[in-house]
Amino acid sequence: MGSRVLCPACPGLSGCCGSRCPRGGSTVGCYSPSCLTLITTTRRLCILKGIYPHEPKHKKKVNKGSTAPRTFYLLKDIKFLLHEPIVNKFREYKVFVRKLRKAYGKSEWSTVDRLKDNKPTYKLDHIVKERYPTFVDALRDLDDALSMCFLFSTFPRTGKCHVQTIQLCRRLAVEFLNYVIASRSLRKVFLSIKGIYYQAEVLGQPVTWITPYTFAHDHPTDVDYRVMATFTEFYTTLLGFVNFRLYQSLNLLYPPKIDGQADVELKPAEGKEYAMDSESYLEKLSALSSSLARVVAPTHEEEVELDEFPVEGETAEQMDARKKEQEALEKHKKLFEGLRFFLNREVPREPLAFVIRCFGGQVSWDKSLCIGATYDVSDPSITHQIVDRPQVQQQVVGRYYLQPQWVFDSVNAKLCLPVADYFPGVLLPPHLSPFVTEQEGDYIPPEKLKLLAMQRGEEPGDANEESEEEEEEEEEDSNDKEEEEEEDESEKEEEMKLKKLEEQKTQSNKALPVTVTAGKLRLEDKQRLEQEQQSEEKRLAIMMMKKREKYLYKKIMFGKKRKVREANKLAAKRKAHDAAVKEKKKSKKAQRA
Amino acid sequence: MAEPCPSSGSEELTDSEGSAYSGLQDSGSDSSSSDEEEEQEEGPGGGSVPRTRAKGAPRKRKTLEDDSSLEESKALLAQNEYEEDSSDEEDIRNTVGNIPMEWYQDFPHIGYDLEGKKIYKPIRNKDELDMFLEKMENPDYWRTVQDKMTGADIKLTDEQIDLVQRLQRGQFGDVHFNPYEPAVDFFTHEVMIHPVTNRPADKRSFIPSLIEKEKVSKLVHAIKMGWIKPRKPKDDTPTYYDLWAHEDPNSILGRHKMHVPAPKMKLPGHEESYNPPPEYLLSEEERLAWEQQEPAERRLSFVPRQHRSLRAVPAFPRFIHERFERCLDLYLCPRQRKMRVNVDPEDLIPKLPKPRDLQPFPTTQALVYRGHTSLVRCLSISPSGQWLVSGSDDGSVRFWEVSTARCMRTLPVGGVVKSLAWNPNPSICLVAICVEQSVLLVNPCLGDKLLYGATDQLLESYVPPEEERVQPVRWVTATAEEHGRGIRLLVQHSKAVKQVTWHGKGDYFASVVSDNSNMQVLIHQSSKRWSQNPFRRSKGLVQCVLFHPIRPYFFVATQRYVRVYNLLKQELTKKLMSNCKWVSSMAIHPGGDNIICGSYDSKLAWFDLDLSTRPYQLLRHHKRALRSVAFHRRYPLFASGSDDGTVIVCHGMVYNDLLQNPLLVPVKVLKGHALTLDLGVLDVLFHPTQPWVFSSGADGTIRLYT
């Protein structure tokens, strides 16, 4: 996205497109200058209606000859805002606030009550429908909505925005998580230093969102929370409707209800009531440990074999590939099927519970940690216990004690990784981003290579050896190169000698120390000659390029070269690092000996 | 005033018999304080002191503890409680008032009494040890407090301690106060049959109220006018429903036709991981560089970090910022559809015929002609292609045999040779050389003796006309000594000559004088020893001139234009725009329809005279200024020499078919000349018959490429 251009002028909603900007027949050519400090209503309207500025084709023309940076809106867009029925609602609200303030000032409490009863409200349903005419459109734009809702749901209940908004955000976020669990549509997870990225495939659309780590926020002062709140207002509406539709598509009840059996299980056994049902509803839901009630009772039908409709022009190979992909996807969905996890106190409960449940695993935690724990630490059927402390004092035989990264790495690798690298206190292997797909010529970290080999079904040990062999080969290669270089140098020396001789011959004919030296047979490398010729041809052709094409060509080549340079740099860094690690190991060994 | 205090039993009235009424904390009487003390909280703080005092003197004390404890004595003092209310009656021995007593820390006294005399601190000679001993030995040590006003020690009584403890527990100070008195129901909850009072109802309770009527009518009016709205019924529709139940993919608003959906956020790479591979971590220099960059310039908005385990990962401090910036991007960033050029760079390279198919052309350096000691400015070759002549800044002209690189003759001319030209007529052996202000016509006496003898005869056969004509130059016959060196004629100009060129027939030649006047270009006829000035007016600084090989045209290149004159009609036929800043050299295709111009701004312009007056193609092959250009007489080749030390040979095919444009393909870059004084190649020249090219350089050599 380009740089943000702001202008100091501040036209209001009504006056902005009247006299100020050129009136013309074409709607596209008319721009209305505007800026950051729009009056609040206009700003809110722009946010809600999704109106954004446009970059004019001829900046000078629309800006009266000046090239100063200004923001330009399409005149049509601003007119479009004026026709929005919600503008009247905003005005009503303004009047309401004024009346209320007056009544308060006069201490007319009955008036205050009456006014409060008739508080004007507005709905954004029609705007959602207008901005996203189809459901798929809405899904495509869900990333920001989800990220924002997840952020707002972690805000404290005081200060920055209304409590209702925070609660609503939390509810919608939890509902969405529950949908993802129920539909098993999570695909990728990534622990970054910013937060946790999730990617789910909802009805064929990739939806990515980020959640912050659960810490108290250090609220910055240079952020306008009103802008964020306005966005959130729209996003909550959108997400609510999307959730409704998604739940409907899975035959789930909306608002979600916890499945009857699970509900019973969730109730604490020792008659001590935790809270009233209505109060603990959201908490139970956000525990993510129980399945949801369906409109139609689920019949445990066997998986229906999907009929296959061969697409025209598709070869058998393509069909096979597609089938294989489908199978892999099904397998990925059942990654943790049959595994029982237990989360220790110190690991982040919600993300782990979410991820494990998304892939069919069962999960529980300490009862004191959160509501919804289904089994105890001492349960013998637990297969994996997620631990994030240097060592575990009392280990139970029959289960793996693993660091949380194992879960995320396994999900990204689409297979249960070997557990040995993830034992508590062990130096973890790097956590790689699942969003990177390396293309030809890009740098691929060795861990990724190993992983790819593993996915292809090779033994990890073999891969190691192979890589070592490769390294050796590389070393040999480099030796070869060096030799070649030496040869080159020798050739050059010869040339120098020849030149000297030539000069002597031409310049000093008087002294004639005629000595005949045996000529050396020089082998001409045909391939090399060929290559040289080709490269020269290319150079000559580049000379003949047109100016514009040459510029483009140079730009492309520059980009390519930069990419290669960066990849080389990374590779060199890795090599240096590995060498340093080896050195350290050696020195340690030496010390021991 | 002096009121005997009914003290509670257990305490002894040690201080004075008259202290009927003293502060609670007085070691003497304890609970016998009164309300007044509450009012005097603002009096000097600190504990009161047990003191002896005048009999009957009213006592007033501040209590050490809270005054509320005194309530219990209230009852006892029911009578005459205001008797000693006046504050001036107070016996305040220390008059400093309610001040922090540490102000008197460094003084020997602690305040002033009523007479203004200093009250001295009690002599204390207790050191730490004494204190400790007292602590260990004195059983009452724990209940001893120091009065700050007087510095004396006070021992608290049991009562006082009891009070303190009760207050600490949050109980009432008064022991006898019962907070749980049984509630007395003054009005029973049961409905009685009789009214409480027997008063008859007022008359006004039967008359409708006017005020109320007015109020009601106001409300009614407001409702009628719609100022007051009746309570809205609750909206029962659910908040969320299936919004896209009847979705119509075609119902896209007109506005959305141009809609540019917001681009998604960039997905994170390996470097954003909490535990990235080690090569993605920044080294020390990279981190410093990152810090020094402007936030907008940074390629990464964060520093990659490695954490040992998930529990060590802190919160990201800029999380809210990033979301906010995303919001701003969404509604303040102008959106634009940018077409990404997705071309293979190889496709951009034009498809040209391979140089191999365009042979012959010079490819390798064959010979180097050494001998000149300074830069070789100009070259020329005999029409037979056997002899080469070169002029240099060292003031000599050398004649070379082409095939052997042997210097046949050296002719010192005593000046910088700017230009020279061999007569193109194969039957005449004559070279025109520009030296300072004159053009020398030299017979090199090389090759066939008959031929150069005939040339000499031709020159000597000149008969001067009867009447002397006025000429812009002077024709001088060479002296005997000069004749011996080969010089035959001298054409002496008024100014320095910079270029000379022959007409194809070999009789006429043109010379260019570095001048600003109309005398810049002169055309000479060697057989008649006659010169003329073809131009009446100067059209700018002439760079070079050229005769058309076949037709009677004459090309004059000024700084930016090339003018074509018809010599027969004596008129300007064409003016070619070179699109260059400064033309340096010019050459004409042997066919006569195409011209190339080299310029000092490293461009080569190819003109097709039939096509237009603008260049057909502008070639930017060289990196620096072009010094000379040349066409081959037979092969479709042309070459350009430049200051960057290279000679570029191009294939320039001109077709007879007028509809087909010339084909220009660079075929070879020839390198060999060393750069001296920022000059590379000064002149290029093709062999008349072979596909060979000569180049003379600033390094004093001439090179032959074959």
XYZ file of C-alpha atoms in Angstrom, chain A residues 1-5 36 43 47 49 51-55 73 77 80 114 117-120 123 125 128-135 138 140 143-144 147-148 151 155 168 171 190-194 197 206 208 210-213 215 217 219-220 222-225 227-228 231 235-237 240-242 244-245 248 254 348 388-390 403-405 427-433 435-436 438 443 445-447 533 536-538 540-541 543-545 549 552-553 556-557 560 566 569-570 573-574 577, chain B residues 227-232 235 237-249 251-256 258-283 286 299 301-336 341 343-346 348-350 352 354-356 368 370 617 619-622 648 664-669 671:
234
model
C 0.000 0.000 0.000
C 1.252 3.465 -0.753
C 2.184 6.057 1.759
C -0.518 7.770 3.674
C -1.241 11.188 2.338
C -7.371 12.971 8.853
C -14.836 9.688 9.662
C -14.978 3.625 8.256
C -19.071 2.223 4.749
C -14.815 4.332 1.780
C -11.194 4.992 1.077
C -9.367 7.777 -0.733
C -8.269 7.472 -4.321
C -5.034 8.333 -5.966
C -11.956 11.076 -2.231
C -18.257 8.278 -2.706
C -22.930 8.102 -1.471
C -37.869 8.816 29.766
C -35.854 4.569 27.605
C -36.087 6.037 24.182
C -32.390 6.018 23.482
C -31.940 5.889 19.697
C -27.985 -1.220 13.224
C -26.880 -4.899 9.104
C -22.679 -5.273 6.066
C -24.948 -6.588 3.369
C -24.060 -3.752 1.093
C -20.334 -4.058 1.540
C -20.372 -7.803 1.256
C -23.094 -8.800 -1.190
C -22.149 -12.457 -0.914
C -21.043 -14.529 2.011
C -17.403 -11.383 3.822
C -12.479 -12.880 2.313
C -8.860 -11.313 8.686
C -8.928 -7.839 10.093
C -7.671 -9.849 14.643
C -9.431 -6.791 15.963
C -7.384 -7.858 20.452
C -8.616 -5.367 26.823
C -19.246 -8.887 22.741
C -18.192 -13.812 22.849
C 2.650 -19.811 14.030
C 4.152 -18.544 17.247
C 5.685 -15.220 16.377
C 7.181 -12.630 18.644
C 4.128 -10.489 18.049
C -0.994 -16.435 13.998
C -8.019 -18.889 3.932
C -5.692 -15.618 8.972
C -3.380 -12.962 15.049
C -3.957 -13.019 18.776
C -1.687 -11.285 21.243
C -0.004 -13.168 24.039
C -0.383 -10.121 29.022
C -1.538 -4.228 27.538
C -1.809 1.112 26.363
C -0.081 3.565 24.065
C -0.619 7.956 20.532
C -3.379 5.642 19.395
C -6.861 6.935 18.731
C -9.105 4.389 20.367
C -11.076 4.967 15.420
C -10.392 1.445 16.576
C -13.831 -0.352 13.272
C -16.371 -5.858 12.708
C -18.491 -7.232 15.543
C -21.608 -6.878 13.429
C -21.811 -11.971 14.344
C -23.546 -12.540 11.041
C -20.677 -14.615 9.734
C -24.467 -17.245 12.532
C -24.122 -18.384 8.981
C -25.957 -22.782 10.402
C -26.683 -20.327 17.386
C -0.928 -20.933 27.614
C 7.107 -25.631 29.907
C 9.556 -25.826 32.741
C 13.210 -26.833 32.822
C 7.251 -28.563 25.326
C 4.339 -26.695 23.732
C 6.241 -26.077 20.490
C 17.263 -26.870 23.318
C 14.345 -26.563 20.939
C 14.733 -26.769 17.172
C 13.846 -23.499 15.402
C 10.167 -22.785 14.958
C 9.586 -22.116 11.271
C 6.863 -20.081 9.692
C 3.349 -19.281 5.697
C 6.580 -19.276 3.734
C 10.075 -21.197 -0.872
C 17.025 -19.557 0.716
C 16.787 -23.149 6.090
C 18.230 -26.644 6.654
C 15.512 -27.423 9.192
C 29.958 -16.321 -27.076
C 28.481 -11.741 -25.472
C 25.577 -12.103 -27.817
C 23.266 -11.379 -24.940
C 25.083 -7.022 -27.490
C 21.363 -7.659 -27.642
C 22.648 -2.869 -25.972
C 19.995 -2.793 -28.656
C 17.078 -2.660 -26.214
C 12.595 -1.875 -21.838
C 12.549 -2.465 -16.846
C 15.042 -5.193 -17.575
C 14.039 -6.884 -12.793
C 17.604 -8.038 -12.877
C 16.735 -10.864 -8.855
C 20.127 -12.050 0.429
C 23.985 -13.893 2.949
C 21.635 -16.057 4.954
C 25.454 -16.689 8.167
C 24.142 -20.166 8.766
C 26.917 -20.227 12.909
C -42.049 16.390 21.699
C -42.453 13.559 24.109
C -42.422 10.185 22.552
C -44.148 7.294 24.162
C -41.916 4.516 25.332
C -40.659 2.469 22.449
C -37.236 -4.737 19.675
C -35.820 -9.225 16.403
C -32.676 -11.224 17.006
C -29.391 -9.380 16.721
C -27.938 -11.868 14.298
C -29.739 -13.729 11.601
C -28.940 -15.178 8.249
C -28.013 -12.008 6.467
C -27.024 -13.725 3.252
C -30.105 -15.905 3.006
C -31.065 -14.436 -0.336
C -27.739 -13.496 -1.696
C -27.596 -12.360 -5.216
C -24.117 -12.268 -6.652
C -26.560 -7.289 -6.942
C -23.320 -5.430 -6.862
C -23.692 -1.728 -6.478
C -22.349 0.576 -9.097
C -19.816 1.827 -6.632
C -18.410 -1.599 -6.190
C -14.450 0.079 -9.148
C -14.047 -1.337 -5.690
C -10.509 -2.236 -4.764
C -10.601 -4.699 -1.892
C -8.136 -3.979 0.861
C -4.993 -6.000 0.470
C -4.409 -8.548 3.200
C -1.717 -8.170 5.780
C 1.624 -9.644 4.885
C 2.060 -13.098 6.310
C 4.960 -13.523 8.678
C 8.206 -15.134 7.606
C 10.719 -17.207 9.491
C 12.348 -14.158 11.019
C 9.210 -13.338 13.002
C 9.250 -16.629 14.863
C 9.815 -16.632 18.589
C 12.552 -19.175 17.962
C 13.851 -18.449 14.466
C 16.706 -20.270 12.746
C 19.957 -18.602 13.846
C 20.708 -17.085 10.449
C 17.670 -14.829 10.691
C 18.890 -13.123 13.842
C 20.520 -9.783 13.241
C 24.204 -9.477 13.810
C 22.871 -5.141 11.278
C 12.579 -3.666 5.847
C 9.488 -3.463 11.580
C 10.903 -5.448 14.478
C 14.168 -6.991 15.572
C 14.116 -10.786 15.314
C 14.732 -12.353 18.693
C 15.246 -15.822 19.946
C 13.577 -17.111 23.083
C 14.575 -20.367 24.691
C 11.060 -21.462 25.475
C 7.520 -20.306 25.040
C 7.201 -19.138 28.616
C 10.018 -16.626 28.058
C 8.208 -14.807 25.280
C 7.137 -11.329 26.405
C 4.231 -9.304 25.124
C 4.860 -7.424 21.906
C 4.809 -3.763 22.904
C 3.679 -2.467 19.513
C 0.746 -4.827 19.037
C -1.945 -2.197 19.478
C 0.065 0.220 17.357
C 0.180 -2.242 14.508
C -3.537 -2.875 14.623
C -4.149 0.851 14.716
C -1.867 1.450 11.777
C -3.702 -1.223 9.877
C -6.960 0.599 10.632
C -5.486 3.849 9.384
C -4.262 2.093 6.253
C -7.711 0.727 5.656
C -9.510 4.011 5.716
C -6.892 6.637 4.898
C -4.684 5.028 2.296
C -5.525 5.744 -1.294
C -5.991 2.451 -3.055
C -4.827 1.894 -6.547
C 4.609 -6.463 -14.859
C 7.453 -10.600 -17.744
C 10.341 -12.852 -18.144
C 13.343 -10.564 -18.482
C 14.618 -12.802 -21.252
C 12.496 -8.237 -23.133
C 15.753 -8.844 -24.943
C 15.067 -8.237 -28.617
C 18.322 -10.184 -33.225
C 23.103 -13.892 -34.426
C 26.367 -12.094 -35.063
C 27.798 -15.363 -36.333
C 49.562 -2.896 -33.479
C 53.719 1.547 -32.780
C 17.592 5.103 -34.512
C 22.055 4.025 -30.349
C 23.446 4.416 -26.874
C 26.069 1.736 -26.974
C 29.030 3.603 -25.663
C 31.909 -1.086 -31.437
C 21.158 -2.421 -37.185
C 22.806 -5.108 -35.063
C 25.835 -4.629 -32.886
C 28.200 -7.473 -33.636
C 31.416 -6.872 -31.793
C 32.921 -4.784 -29.044
C 38.838 -3.488 -26.793
